[in-house]
Amino acid sequence: MGLTSFSAGRGAMREFETLENPEKLPVIALAGKANVGKSTVFNALTGLKQHTGNWSGKTVSLASGVCRAREGEAEKKLLLVDLPGCRSLDPASFEEGIARDFLIKSAPEAVVAVVNAASLESSLPLALQVLALTPKVVICLNLIDEAERSGISVDHALLSARLGVPVVPCSARNGIGLSALTEAVFQVMNGENDTETAQKTQVRCAAFLPRENAESGENEAAAIACQRECSRLIWGAVRKTSGDGGESSKKAGRGSLTARLDRIAAGKWTAFPIMFLLLMLVFYITIIGANRPSELLFSAFSWAEKLLIRMLDWLRVAPWLRDALAFGMFRTLAWVVAVMLPPMAIFFPLFTLLEDLGYLPRAAFCLDRCFARCGSCGKQALTISMGFGCNAAGVVGCRIISSRRERLAAMLTNSFVPCNGRFPLLITLASLLLAGGGAASSLGSAAVLAALIVLAVGVSLAVTKLLSKTLFRGEASSFLMELPPYRPPKIAQVLIRSMLDRTLHVLARAAIVAAPAGLILFAAANIRLGGGTLLSEFRALLDPFARLFGLDGAILAAFILGFPANEIVLPILLMIYTGGGVLAESAGGPELFSILTANGWSAATFLAVILFTLFHWPCSTTCLTIKKEAGGVKWMLLGIALPTVVGLVILAAVNAAARLIG
Amino acid sequence: MGKKRGEGEKAGERRMSELALGASARITALEATGELRRRLVELGFFEGERAVKVLESPLGDPSGYLVCGAVTAIRNADADKIIVSTACEETDAAEHGEEAQTWV
């Protein structure tokens, strides 16, 4: 989901060569496996709004932020760099390679290795490999609260004495241990730790570092030796305080709460109903929550518009320019914001909550069989859910898929799932279809939307299967995914962060795309050419073709003109329908419905437009991203052709069926 | 690897995917090669480690295995390439039984 992953991968490689550091602050790297709360530590230390998720291998970008910390009396600044989550420093894989390169080439002043106190065995190996590169390491023993809950206590002093570097117990999400952590960083930078032991540790750990161009079996032996060393190190330092009270240090077991939840979330009979109900619940809350704010925004904007007109009159602006600015530009912008913003500000925080809770990996776990059947990689579940946020981000996210043919298939099918810009359109149309001009049944709309998502993912998978049987033939690659324990999400933090991030993003996008588009459209709707305006000529031209698929010329024109961003499809459509190029001032449910039905929309038309919203060419940003990521115009063209053809075929079938019925 | 397979054809030896839900076993050999093998070893799936099957997908594939304190989902086709032995599990059962119970 993270829009942060936009700067992922190759972009990030370039990024760290010219790491922005104008103040020449000491650089501190943050390394750790996925699911050890590394990003939480980063956020807690820097206050930077970086999105954290409970996904394996999620942060592929290098985020950096300034951390203000006290060293004795003085306040000092450090530049913290968040390395990609990885389990080892093996140069053979993508994320690991980035982390390794950074540590070697940028030679940070110190490295904070974040480990999971509740599962040291799986998270300490990376710390040991980091120690092989530099003795200036602080081990952040994160998630001590989670460890305590599962009855595990870690003797950090003993570990520290064994390694020669500070081991600081933390609970970043609760803000515990952070000042001790920065103190330890300064300690290590100044060489005030047990440097003798630390250097011995470095020498010992050198054998655990995977090598480039290693002979077969060499790195494997290193990995095994590393794991064995971890077991040796934590022997006696990790205790199970509850339960048998024994020295089962190896069993950094997981709380039974996760097990109990998993019995339901991944249960044979419960898994899929729960998945559907959760999806429906998310939409239900979105729909009922978005109505009122949408109305408020509409009235606020219409008040602002009157003010704008009065101001333009006062400035003695020519009437045609005044109309273009107020009715063309401002009203389109206001429309996009009022319709798009509230649902998004509710939907995405909810989705992020599920992500933070750790539910998404379970969903991927339950659905993997379907993915495997379609010859696709399990990681496609992740790129699809990124696509819910933004298809372009989803396409970039496909970098995490290592096999080229699977990566291409995932990129080309990403736009089959609805993104940011299309959800509100779907929500609006689904509500109108169900309720007509009357009061919308939110529960019904939610069910329809959830069903549409299932359909979208289904079609995306079907096309993936088609591609893997034809264009990208080959063996399905393996799929290994860590299932992290469920974690109570920090609700307030998630809400505020994802609401702010999304809101700003949407507003910026609306301003950049909708405002000029509104202006151009207003011109197109008012400039006369022969019999009609540019817009009406265009509409008439498309009409016969569009009718074949149960659409009309206006709808097709709106989708074509909405190529820069799907957000503006509905405003364009209304602009065409209402003639003079002036958007209806307040297009609440009933009013919108009457405009549409007045233009000959039947239930079949609503259905056709909903389906076309799901399946048509991707927006311009996504197309360009496909071209860049797949490396060729032909892939971009295929990426446009696939959803368009699939959409038109579905529409033609629906249209034929609708004619048969009535 | 081949040597280990030879001596390991004894009772209790099976593929990891064949483990019952909640059962634990010791890994005796890794037949996977290439990238998969590298990733598996990195996750702690190598000779001598103990694996517990803690979770099964509702569609039967993949399954989740607890190894080295973390649960990893592995497709059955891949888990087929990990040979485990349940032969010595009687003695270990007492030690690990409780853990398996909290999971299943």
PDB file of N, CA and C in Angstrom, chain A residues 87-88 90 92-93 96 119 121-122 220 223-224 227-228 244 250-252 254 256 258-259 262-263 266-268 271-272 365-366 368-372 376-378 477-483, chain B residues 26 30 35-44 46-50 55-64 66-75 78 95-96 98-99 101-104:
ATOM      1  N   ARG A  87      16.826 -10.309   6.139  1.00  0.00           N
ATOM      2  CA  ARG A  87      17.193 -11.297   7.137  1.00  0.00           C
ATOM      3  C   ARG A  87      18.689 -11.541   7.184  1.00  0.00           C
ATOM      4  N   SER A  88      19.347 -11.285   6.059  1.00  0.00           N
ATOM      5  CA  SER A  88      20.796 -11.446   6.047  1.00  0.00           C
ATOM      6  C   SER A  88      21.371 -10.365   5.147  1.00  0.00           C
ATOM      7  N   ASP A  90      23.020 -11.033   2.347  1.00  0.00           N
ATOM      8  CA  ASP A  90      23.410 -11.743   1.139  1.00  0.00           C
ATOM      9  C   ASP A  90      23.247 -10.836  -0.079  1.00  0.00           C
ATOM     10  N   ALA A  92      23.015 -11.557  -3.010  1.00  0.00           N
ATOM     11  CA  ALA A  92      22.294 -12.184  -4.120  1.00  0.00           C
ATOM     12  C   ALA A  92      20.870 -11.669  -4.255  1.00  0.00           C
ATOM     13  N   SER A  93      20.280 -11.128  -3.192  1.00  0.00           N
ATOM     14  CA  SER A  93      18.907 -10.670  -3.360  1.00  0.00           C
ATOM     15  C   SER A  93      18.808  -9.152  -3.223  1.00  0.00           C
ATOM     16  N   GLU A  96      18.473  -7.122   0.346  1.00  0.00           N
ATOM     17  CA  GLU A  96      19.684  -7.408   1.097  1.00  0.00           C
ATOM     18  C   GLU A  96      20.883  -6.686   0.486  1.00  0.00           C
ATOM     19  N   SER A 119      11.715 -12.916  19.567  1.00  0.00           N
ATOM     20  CA  SER A 119      12.172 -13.922  18.619  1.00  0.00           C
ATOM     21  C   SER A 119      13.620 -13.635  18.223  1.00  0.00           C
ATOM     22  N   GLU A 121      16.143 -15.544  18.020  1.00  0.00           N
ATOM     23  CA  GLU A 121      16.780 -16.530  17.153  1.00  0.00           C
ATOM     24  C   GLU A 121      16.664 -16.168  15.683  1.00  0.00           C
ATOM     25  N   SER A 122      15.540 -15.570  15.314  1.00  0.00           N
ATOM     26  CA  SER A 122      15.361 -15.271  13.901  1.00  0.00           C
ATOM     27  C   SER A 122      15.837 -13.869  13.541  1.00  0.00           C
ATOM     28  N   GLU A 220      25.940 -21.026   2.389  1.00  0.00           N
ATOM     29  CA  GLU A 220      25.018 -21.826   3.179  1.00  0.00           C
ATOM     30  C   GLU A 220      25.662 -22.200   4.503  1.00  0.00           C
ATOM     31  N   ALA A 223      25.600 -19.230   6.709  1.00  0.00           N
ATOM     32  CA  ALA A 223      24.281 -18.966   7.291  1.00  0.00           C
ATOM     33  C   ALA A 223      24.013 -19.913   8.452  1.00  0.00           C
ATOM     34  N   ILE A 224      24.385 -21.201   8.261  1.00  0.00           N
ATOM     35  CA  ILE A 224      24.141 -22.176   9.316  1.00  0.00           C
ATOM     36  C   ILE A 224      25.015 -21.853  10.530  1.00  0.00           C
ATOM     37  N   GLN A 227      23.510 -18.979  12.410  1.00  0.00           N
ATOM     38  CA  GLN A 227      22.351 -19.370  13.211  1.00  0.00           C
ATOM     39  C   GLN A 227      22.799 -20.108  14.470  1.00  0.00           C
ATOM     40  N   ARG A 228      23.796 -20.978  14.321  1.00  0.00           N
ATOM     41  CA  ARG A 228      24.303 -21.729  15.474  1.00  0.00           C
ATOM     42  C   ARG A 228      24.912 -20.776  16.509  1.00  0.00           C
ATOM     43  N   ASP A 244       6.599 -23.458  31.807  1.00  0.00           N
ATOM     44  CA  ASP A 244       7.363 -24.514  32.465  1.00  0.00           C
ATOM     45  C   ASP A 244       8.536 -23.958  33.284  1.00  0.00           C
ATOM     46  N   LYS A 250      15.512 -21.577  23.384  1.00  0.00           N
ATOM     47  CA  LYS A 250      15.364 -21.657  21.940  1.00  0.00           C
ATOM     48  C   LYS A 250      13.930 -21.387  21.522  1.00  0.00           C
ATOM     49  N   LYS A 251      13.048 -21.591  22.437  1.00  0.00           N
ATOM     50  CA  LYS A 251      11.646 -21.468  22.070  1.00  0.00           C
ATOM     51  C   LYS A 251      11.135 -20.062  22.329  1.00  0.00           C
ATOM     52  N   ALA A 252      11.579 -19.122  21.516  1.00  0.00           N
ATOM     53  CA  ALA A 252      11.017 -17.796  21.640  1.00  0.00           C
ATOM     54  C   ALA A 252       9.610 -17.886  21.073  1.00  0.00           C
ATOM     55  N   ARG A 254       5.469 -17.968  20.371  1.00  0.00           N
ATOM     56  CA  ARG A 254       4.604 -16.835  20.140  1.00  0.00           C
ATOM     57  C   ARG A 254       3.343 -16.971  20.959  1.00  0.00           C
ATOM     58  N   SER A 256      -0.221 -17.221  22.581  1.00  0.00           N
ATOM     59  CA  SER A 256      -1.288 -18.080  22.107  1.00  0.00           C
ATOM     60  C   SER A 256      -2.427 -17.260  21.521  1.00  0.00           C
ATOM     61  N   THR A 258      -2.161 -15.079  19.132  1.00  0.00           N
ATOM     62  CA  THR A 258      -1.967 -15.181  17.689  1.00  0.00           C
ATOM     63  C   THR A 258      -2.490 -16.518  17.186  1.00  0.00           C
ATOM     64  N   ALA A 259      -2.184 -17.579  17.940  1.00  0.00           N
ATOM     65  CA  ALA A 259      -2.634 -18.902  17.533  1.00  0.00           C
ATOM     66  C   ALA A 259      -4.153 -18.969  17.510  1.00  0.00           C
ATOM     67  N   ASP A 262      -5.461 -16.983  14.647  1.00  0.00           N
ATOM     68  CA  ASP A 262      -5.187 -17.665  13.384  1.00  0.00           C
ATOM     69  C   ASP A 262      -6.146 -18.818  13.143  1.00  0.00           C
ATOM     70  N   ARG A 263      -6.588 -19.440  14.237  1.00  0.00           N
ATOM     71  CA  ARG A 263      -7.509 -20.558  14.080  1.00  0.00           C
ATOM     72  C   ARG A 263      -8.796 -20.087  13.386  1.00  0.00           C
ATOM     73  N   ALA A 266      -7.539 -18.128   9.642  1.00  0.00           N
ATOM     74  CA  ALA A 266      -7.078 -19.049   8.609  1.00  0.00           C
ATOM     75  C   ALA A 266      -7.790 -20.389   8.737  1.00  0.00           C
ATOM     76  N   GLY A 267      -8.912 -20.386   9.444  1.00  0.00           N
ATOM     77  CA  GLY A 267      -9.660 -21.627   9.643  1.00  0.00           C
ATOM     78  C   GLY A 267     -10.293 -22.102   8.351  1.00  0.00           C
ATOM     79  N   LYS A 268     -10.500 -23.406   8.278  1.00  0.00           N
ATOM     80  CA  LYS A 268     -10.977 -23.981   7.024  1.00  0.00           C
ATOM     81  C   LYS A 268     -12.299 -23.355   6.569  1.00  0.00           C
ATOM     82  N   ALA A 271     -12.167 -18.756   7.230  1.00  0.00           N
ATOM     83  CA  ALA A 271     -11.218 -17.824   6.624  1.00  0.00           C
ATOM     84  C   ALA A 271     -11.853 -16.927   5.558  1.00  0.00           C
ATOM     85  N   PHE A 272     -12.533 -17.529   4.595  1.00  0.00           N
ATOM     86  CA  PHE A 272     -13.026 -16.721   3.478  1.00  0.00           C
ATOM     87  C   PHE A 272     -14.244 -15.879   3.847  1.00  0.00           C
ATOM     88  N   PHE A 365      -1.822 -15.577   2.813  1.00  0.00           N
ATOM     89  CA  PHE A 365      -1.608 -16.990   3.156  1.00  0.00           C
ATOM     90  C   PHE A 365      -2.803 -17.833   2.713  1.00  0.00           C
ATOM     91  N   CYS A 366      -4.010 -17.320   2.978  1.00  0.00           N
ATOM     92  CA  CYS A 366      -5.215 -18.074   2.635  1.00  0.00           C
ATOM     93  C   CYS A 366      -5.442 -18.122   1.134  1.00  0.00           C
ATOM     94  N   ASP A 368      -3.100 -17.888  -1.240  1.00  0.00           N
ATOM     95  CA  ASP A 368      -1.926 -18.251  -2.041  1.00  0.00           C
ATOM     96  C   ASP A 368      -2.188 -19.387  -3.014  1.00  0.00           C
ATOM     97  N   ARG A 369      -3.034 -20.327  -2.592  1.00  0.00           N
ATOM     98  CA  ARG A 369      -3.350 -21.465  -3.468  1.00  0.00           C
ATOM     99  C   ARG A 369      -3.856 -20.967  -4.817  1.00  0.00           C
ATOM    100  N   CYS A 370      -4.729 -19.951  -4.775  1.00  0.00           N
ATOM    101  CA  CYS A 370      -5.270 -19.404  -6.026  1.00  0.00           C
ATOM    102  C   CYS A 370      -4.156 -18.783  -6.853  1.00  0.00           C
ATOM    103  N   PHE A 371      -3.260 -18.086  -6.188  1.00  0.00           N
ATOM    104  CA  PHE A 371      -2.153 -17.459  -6.896  1.00  0.00           C
ATOM    105  C   PHE A 371      -1.268 -18.521  -7.537  1.00  0.00           C
ATOM    106  N   ALA A 372      -0.991 -19.573  -6.762  1.00  0.00           N
ATOM    107  CA  ALA A 372      -0.135 -20.650  -7.260  1.00  0.00           C
ATOM    108  C   ALA A 372      -0.766 -21.298  -8.484  1.00  0.00           C
ATOM    109  N   SER A 376       1.339 -17.714 -10.540  1.00  0.00           N
ATOM    110  CA  SER A 376       1.898 -16.427 -10.145  1.00  0.00           C
ATOM    111  C   SER A 376       2.595 -16.553  -8.804  1.00  0.00           C
ATOM    112  N   CYS A 377       3.337 -15.540  -8.512  1.00  0.00           N
ATOM    113  CA  CYS A 377       4.121 -15.523  -7.291  1.00  0.00           C
ATOM    114  C   CYS A 377       3.259 -15.014  -6.152  1.00  0.00           C
ATOM    115  N   GLY A 378       3.439 -15.550  -4.949  1.00  0.00           N
ATOM    116  CA  GLY A 378       2.640 -15.132  -3.805  1.00  0.00           C
ATOM    117  C   GLY A 378       2.813 -13.657  -3.492  1.00  0.00           C
ATOM    118  N   SER A 477       7.393 -19.820  -9.367  1.00  0.00           N
ATOM    119  CA  SER A 477       8.505 -19.795  -8.431  1.00  0.00           C
ATOM    120  C   SER A 477       7.987 -20.025  -7.020  1.00  0.00           C
ATOM    121  N   SER A 478       8.905 -20.240  -6.113  1.00  0.00           N
ATOM    122  CA  SER A 478       8.494 -20.591  -4.758  1.00  0.00           C
ATOM    123  C   SER A 478       8.000 -19.358  -4.020  1.00  0.00           C
ATOM    124  N   PHE A 479       7.431 -19.589  -2.885  1.00  0.00           N
ATOM    125  CA  PHE A 479       6.855 -18.503  -2.110  1.00  0.00           C
ATOM    126  C   PHE A 479       7.139 -18.774  -0.643  1.00  0.00           C
ATOM    127  N   LEU A 480       7.931 -17.915  -0.053  1.00  0.00           N
ATOM    128  CA  LEU A 480       8.200 -18.040   1.374  1.00  0.00           C
ATOM    129  C   LEU A 480       7.820 -16.717   2.004  1.00  0.00           C
ATOM    130  N   MET A 481       6.964 -16.761   2.997  1.00  0.00           N
ATOM    131  CA  MET A 481       6.538 -15.518   3.614  1.00  0.00           C
ATOM    132  C   MET A 481       6.438 -15.709   5.115  1.00  0.00           C
ATOM    133  N   GLU A 482       6.984 -14.752   5.817  1.00  0.00           N
ATOM    134  CA  GLU A 482       6.881 -14.859   7.264  1.00  0.00           C
ATOM    135  C   GLU A 482       5.496 -14.411   7.702  1.00  0.00           C
ATOM    136  N   LEU A 483       4.915 -15.138   8.649  1.00  0.00           N
ATOM    137  CA  LEU A 483       3.638 -14.733   9.216  1.00  0.00           C
ATOM    138  C   LEU A 483       3.920 -14.116  10.584  1.00  0.00           C
TER     139      LEU A 483
ATOM    140  N   ARG B  26      12.414 -33.068  13.324  1.00  0.00           N
ATOM    141  CA  ARG B  26      13.733 -32.493  13.145  1.00  0.00           C
ATOM    142  C   ARG B  26      14.117 -32.580  11.667  1.00  0.00           C
ATOM    143  N   LEU B  30      17.953 -31.310   3.217  1.00  0.00           N
ATOM    144  CA  LEU B  30      17.347 -30.259   2.414  1.00  0.00           C
ATOM    145  C   LEU B  30      17.606 -30.598   0.954  1.00  0.00           C
ATOM    146  N   GLU B  35      18.088 -20.720  -5.474  1.00  0.00           N
ATOM    147  CA  GLU B  35      17.535 -19.607  -4.715  1.00  0.00           C
ATOM    148  C   GLU B  35      16.664 -20.082  -3.543  1.00  0.00           C
ATOM    149  N   LEU B  36      15.826 -21.089  -3.806  1.00  0.00           N
ATOM    150  CA  LEU B  36      14.943 -21.589  -2.751  1.00  0.00           C
ATOM    151  C   LEU B  36      15.754 -22.101  -1.571  1.00  0.00           C
ATOM    152  N   ARG B  37      16.816 -22.844  -1.880  1.00  0.00           N
ATOM    153  CA  ARG B  37      17.659 -23.407  -0.825  1.00  0.00           C
ATOM    154  C   ARG B  37      18.294 -22.291   0.004  1.00  0.00           C
ATOM    155  N   ARG B  38      18.765 -21.273  -0.716  1.00  0.00           N
ATOM    156  CA  ARG B  38      19.407 -20.147  -0.036  1.00  0.00           C
ATOM    157  C   ARG B  38      18.423 -19.475   0.931  1.00  0.00           C
ATOM    158  N   ARG B  39      17.199 -19.227   0.425  1.00  0.00           N
ATOM    159  CA  ARG B  39      16.198 -18.556   1.243  1.00  0.00           C
ATOM    160  C   ARG B  39      15.812 -19.424   2.439  1.00  0.00           C
ATOM    161  N   LEU B  40      15.666 -20.733   2.200  1.00  0.00           N
ATOM    162  CA  LEU B  40      15.259 -21.639   3.278  1.00  0.00           C
ATOM    163  C   LEU B  40      16.304 -21.651   4.390  1.00  0.00           C
ATOM    164  N   VAL B  41      17.556 -21.750   3.992  1.00  0.00           N
ATOM    165  CA  VAL B  41      18.625 -21.796   4.987  1.00  0.00           C
ATOM    166  C   VAL B  41      18.642 -20.502   5.789  1.00  0.00           C
ATOM    167  N   GLU B  42      18.439 -19.409   5.075  1.00  0.00           N
ATOM    168  CA  GLU B  42      18.421 -18.100   5.722  1.00  0.00           C
ATOM    169  C   GLU B  42      17.320 -18.032   6.777  1.00  0.00           C
ATOM    170  N   LEU B  43      16.200 -18.703   6.497  1.00  0.00           N
ATOM    171  CA  LEU B  43      15.071 -18.672   7.423  1.00  0.00           C
ATOM    172  C   LEU B  43      15.217 -19.707   8.534  1.00  0.00           C
ATOM    173  N   GLY B  44      16.292 -20.476   8.509  1.00  0.00           N
ATOM    174  CA  GLY B  44      16.540 -21.433   9.581  1.00  0.00           C
ATOM    175  C   GLY B  44      16.160 -22.864   9.240  1.00  0.00           C
ATOM    176  N   PHE B  46      17.407 -25.811   8.080  1.00  0.00           N
ATOM    177  CA  PHE B  46      18.552 -26.624   7.699  1.00  0.00           C
ATOM    178  C   PHE B  46      18.679 -27.785   8.664  1.00  0.00           C
ATOM    179  N   GLU B  47      19.550 -28.708   8.332  1.00  0.00           N
ATOM    180  CA  GLU B  47      19.703 -29.943   9.081  1.00  0.00           C
ATOM    181  C   GLU B  47      19.866 -29.689  10.575  1.00  0.00           C
ATOM    182  N   GLY B  48      19.104 -30.410  11.349  1.00  0.00           N
ATOM    183  CA  GLY B  48      19.263 -30.320  12.792  1.00  0.00           C
ATOM    184  C   GLY B  48      18.246 -29.400  13.454  1.00  0.00           C
ATOM    185  N   GLU B  49      17.651 -28.502  12.704  1.00  0.00           N
ATOM    186  CA  GLU B  49      16.668 -27.594  13.303  1.00  0.00           C
ATOM    187  C   GLU B  49      15.320 -28.307  13.440  1.00  0.00           C
ATOM    188  N   ARG B  50      14.544 -27.796  14.391  1.00  0.00           N
ATOM    189  CA  ARG B  50      13.232 -28.401  14.602  1.00  0.00           C
ATOM    190  C   ARG B  50      12.163 -27.560  13.918  1.00  0.00           C
ATOM    191  N   LEU B  55       0.243 -24.128  11.154  1.00  0.00           N
ATOM    192  CA  LEU B  55      -0.906 -23.506  10.502  1.00  0.00           C
ATOM    193  C   LEU B  55      -1.089 -24.101   9.119  1.00  0.00           C
ATOM    194  N   GLU B  56      -2.356 -24.304   8.750  1.00  0.00           N
ATOM    195  CA  GLU B  56      -2.632 -24.800   7.418  1.00  0.00           C
ATOM    196  C   GLU B  56      -3.575 -23.824   6.738  1.00  0.00           C
ATOM    197  N   SER B  57      -3.292 -23.516   5.489  1.00  0.00           N
ATOM    198  CA  SER B  57      -4.185 -22.620   4.754  1.00  0.00           C
ATOM    199  C   SER B  57      -5.523 -23.321   4.544  1.00  0.00           C
ATOM    200  N   PRO B  58      -6.631 -22.582   4.538  1.00  0.00           N
ATOM    201  CA  PRO B  58      -7.942 -23.220   4.357  1.00  0.00           C
ATOM    202  C   PRO B  58      -8.040 -24.003   3.050  1.00  0.00           C
ATOM    203  N   LEU B  59      -7.222 -23.673   2.067  1.00  0.00           N
ATOM    204  CA  LEU B  59      -7.251 -24.410   0.805  1.00  0.00           C
ATOM    205  C   LEU B  59      -6.214 -25.530   0.796  1.00  0.00           C
ATOM    206  N   GLY B  60      -5.572 -25.756   1.950  1.00  0.00           N
ATOM    207  CA  GLY B  60      -4.652 -26.884   2.075  1.00  0.00           C
ATOM    208  C   GLY B  60      -3.209 -26.586   1.696  1.00  0.00           C
ATOM    209  N   ASP B  61      -2.991 -25.470   1.058  1.00  0.00           N
ATOM    210  CA  ASP B  61      -1.649 -25.118   0.605  1.00  0.00           C
ATOM    211  C   ASP B  61      -1.568 -23.602   0.573  1.00  0.00           C
ATOM    212  N   PRO B  62      -0.582 -22.956   1.114  1.00  0.00           N
ATOM    213  CA  PRO B  62       0.612 -23.463   1.807  1.00  0.00           C
ATOM    214  C   PRO B  62       0.332 -23.769   3.294  1.00  0.00           C
ATOM    215  N   SER B  63       1.389 -24.086   4.020  1.00  0.00           N
ATOM    216  CA  SER B  63       1.284 -24.260   5.461  1.00  0.00           C
ATOM    217  C   SER B  63       2.326 -23.400   6.156  1.00  0.00           C
ATOM    218  N   GLY B  64       2.056 -23.126   7.440  1.00  0.00           N
ATOM    219  CA  GLY B  64       3.001 -22.323   8.216  1.00  0.00           C
ATOM    220  C   GLY B  64       3.825 -23.218   9.131  1.00  0.00           C
ATOM    221  N   LEU B  66       6.809 -23.346  12.185  1.00  0.00           N
ATOM    222  CA  LEU B  66       7.560 -22.602  13.187  1.00  0.00           C
ATOM    223  C   LEU B  66       8.988 -23.144  13.240  1.00  0.00           C
ATOM    224  N   VAL B  67       9.914 -22.287  12.843  1.00  0.00           N
ATOM    225  CA  VAL B  67      11.332 -22.661  12.888  1.00  0.00           C
ATOM    226  C   VAL B  67      12.098 -21.449  13.390  1.00  0.00           C
ATOM    227  N   CYS B  68      13.038 -21.667  14.294  1.00  0.00           N
ATOM    228  CA  CYS B  68      13.841 -20.568  14.812  1.00  0.00           C
ATOM    229  C   CYS B  68      12.991 -19.416  15.328  1.00  0.00           C
ATOM    230  N   GLY B  69      11.903 -19.734  15.977  1.00  0.00           N
ATOM    231  CA  GLY B  69      11.117 -18.691  16.619  1.00  0.00           C
ATOM    232  C   GLY B  69      10.261 -17.843  15.699  1.00  0.00           C
ATOM    233  N   ALA B  70      10.206 -18.185  14.435  1.00  0.00           N
ATOM    234  CA  ALA B  70       9.343 -17.432  13.539  1.00  0.00           C
ATOM    235  C   ALA B  70       8.533 -18.391  12.678  1.00  0.00           C
ATOM    236  N   VAL B  71       7.339 -17.958  12.286  1.00  0.00           N
ATOM    237  CA  VAL B  71       6.497 -18.818  11.459  1.00  0.00           C
ATOM    238  C   VAL B  71       6.644 -18.403   9.998  1.00  0.00           C
ATOM    239  N   THR B  72       6.961 -19.361   9.151  1.00  0.00           N
ATOM    240  CA  THR B  72       7.131 -19.090   7.726  1.00  0.00           C
ATOM    241  C   THR B  72       6.124 -19.910   6.935  1.00  0.00           C
ATOM    242  N   ALA B  73       5.452 -19.242   5.985  1.00  0.00           N
ATOM    243  CA  ALA B  73       4.535 -19.958   5.102  1.00  0.00           C
ATOM    244  C   ALA B  73       5.316 -20.530   3.932  1.00  0.00           C
ATOM    245  N   ILE B  74       5.129 -21.816   3.680  1.00  0.00           N
ATOM    246  CA  ILE B  74       5.834 -22.485   2.584  1.00  0.00           C
ATOM    247  C   ILE B  74       4.833 -23.312   1.789  1.00  0.00           C
ATOM    248  N   ARG B  75       4.903 -23.219   0.464  1.00  0.00           N
ATOM    249  CA  ARG B  75       4.027 -24.026  -0.372  1.00  0.00           C
ATOM    250  C   ARG B  75       4.403 -25.504  -0.238  1.00  0.00           C
ATOM    251  N   ASP B  78       7.262 -26.849  -2.158  1.00  0.00           N
ATOM    252  CA  ASP B  78       8.587 -26.502  -1.634  1.00  0.00           C
ATOM    253  C   ASP B  78       8.886 -27.274  -0.349  1.00  0.00           C
ATOM    254  N   GLU B  95       9.007 -32.069  25.918  1.00  0.00           N
ATOM    255  CA  GLU B  95       9.579 -30.733  25.956  1.00  0.00           C
ATOM    256  C   GLU B  95       8.805 -29.758  25.071  1.00  0.00           C
ATOM    257  N   HIS B  96       8.376 -30.273  23.921  1.00  0.00           N
ATOM    258  CA  HIS B  96       7.803 -29.356  22.939  1.00  0.00           C
ATOM    259  C   HIS B  96       6.307 -29.481  22.785  1.00  0.00           C
ATOM    260  N   GLU B  98       3.885 -28.910  24.689  1.00  0.00           N
ATOM    261  CA  GLU B  98       3.088 -27.785  25.158  1.00  0.00           C
ATOM    262  C   GLU B  98       3.026 -26.671  24.130  1.00  0.00           C
ATOM    263  N   GLU B  99       4.176 -26.445  23.529  1.00  0.00           N
ATOM    264  CA  GLU B  99       4.242 -25.378  22.535  1.00  0.00           C
ATOM    265  C   GLU B  99       3.324 -25.670  21.357  1.00  0.00           C
ATOM    266  N   GLN B 101       0.745 -27.457  21.387  1.00  0.00           N
ATOM    267  CA  GLN B 101      -0.653 -27.380  21.792  1.00  0.00           C
ATOM    268  C   GLN B 101      -1.192 -25.952  21.760  1.00  0.00           C
ATOM    269  N   THR B 102      -0.332 -25.025  22.162  1.00  0.00           N
ATOM    270  CA  THR B 102      -0.818 -23.654  22.164  1.00  0.00           C
ATOM    271  C   THR B 102      -1.098 -23.192  20.748  1.00  0.00           C
ATOM    272  N   TRP B 103      -0.562 -23.896  19.784  1.00  0.00           N
ATOM    273  CA  TRP B 103      -0.712 -23.463  18.399  1.00  0.00           C
ATOM    274  C   TRP B 103      -1.909 -24.065  17.700  1.00  0.00           C
ATOM    275  N   VAL B 104      -2.187 -25.326  18.056  1.00  0.00           N
ATOM    276  CA  VAL B 104      -3.184 -26.017  17.238  1.00  0.00           C
ATOM    277  C   VAL B 104      -4.574 -25.919  17.840  1.00  0.00           C
TER     278      VAL B 104
END
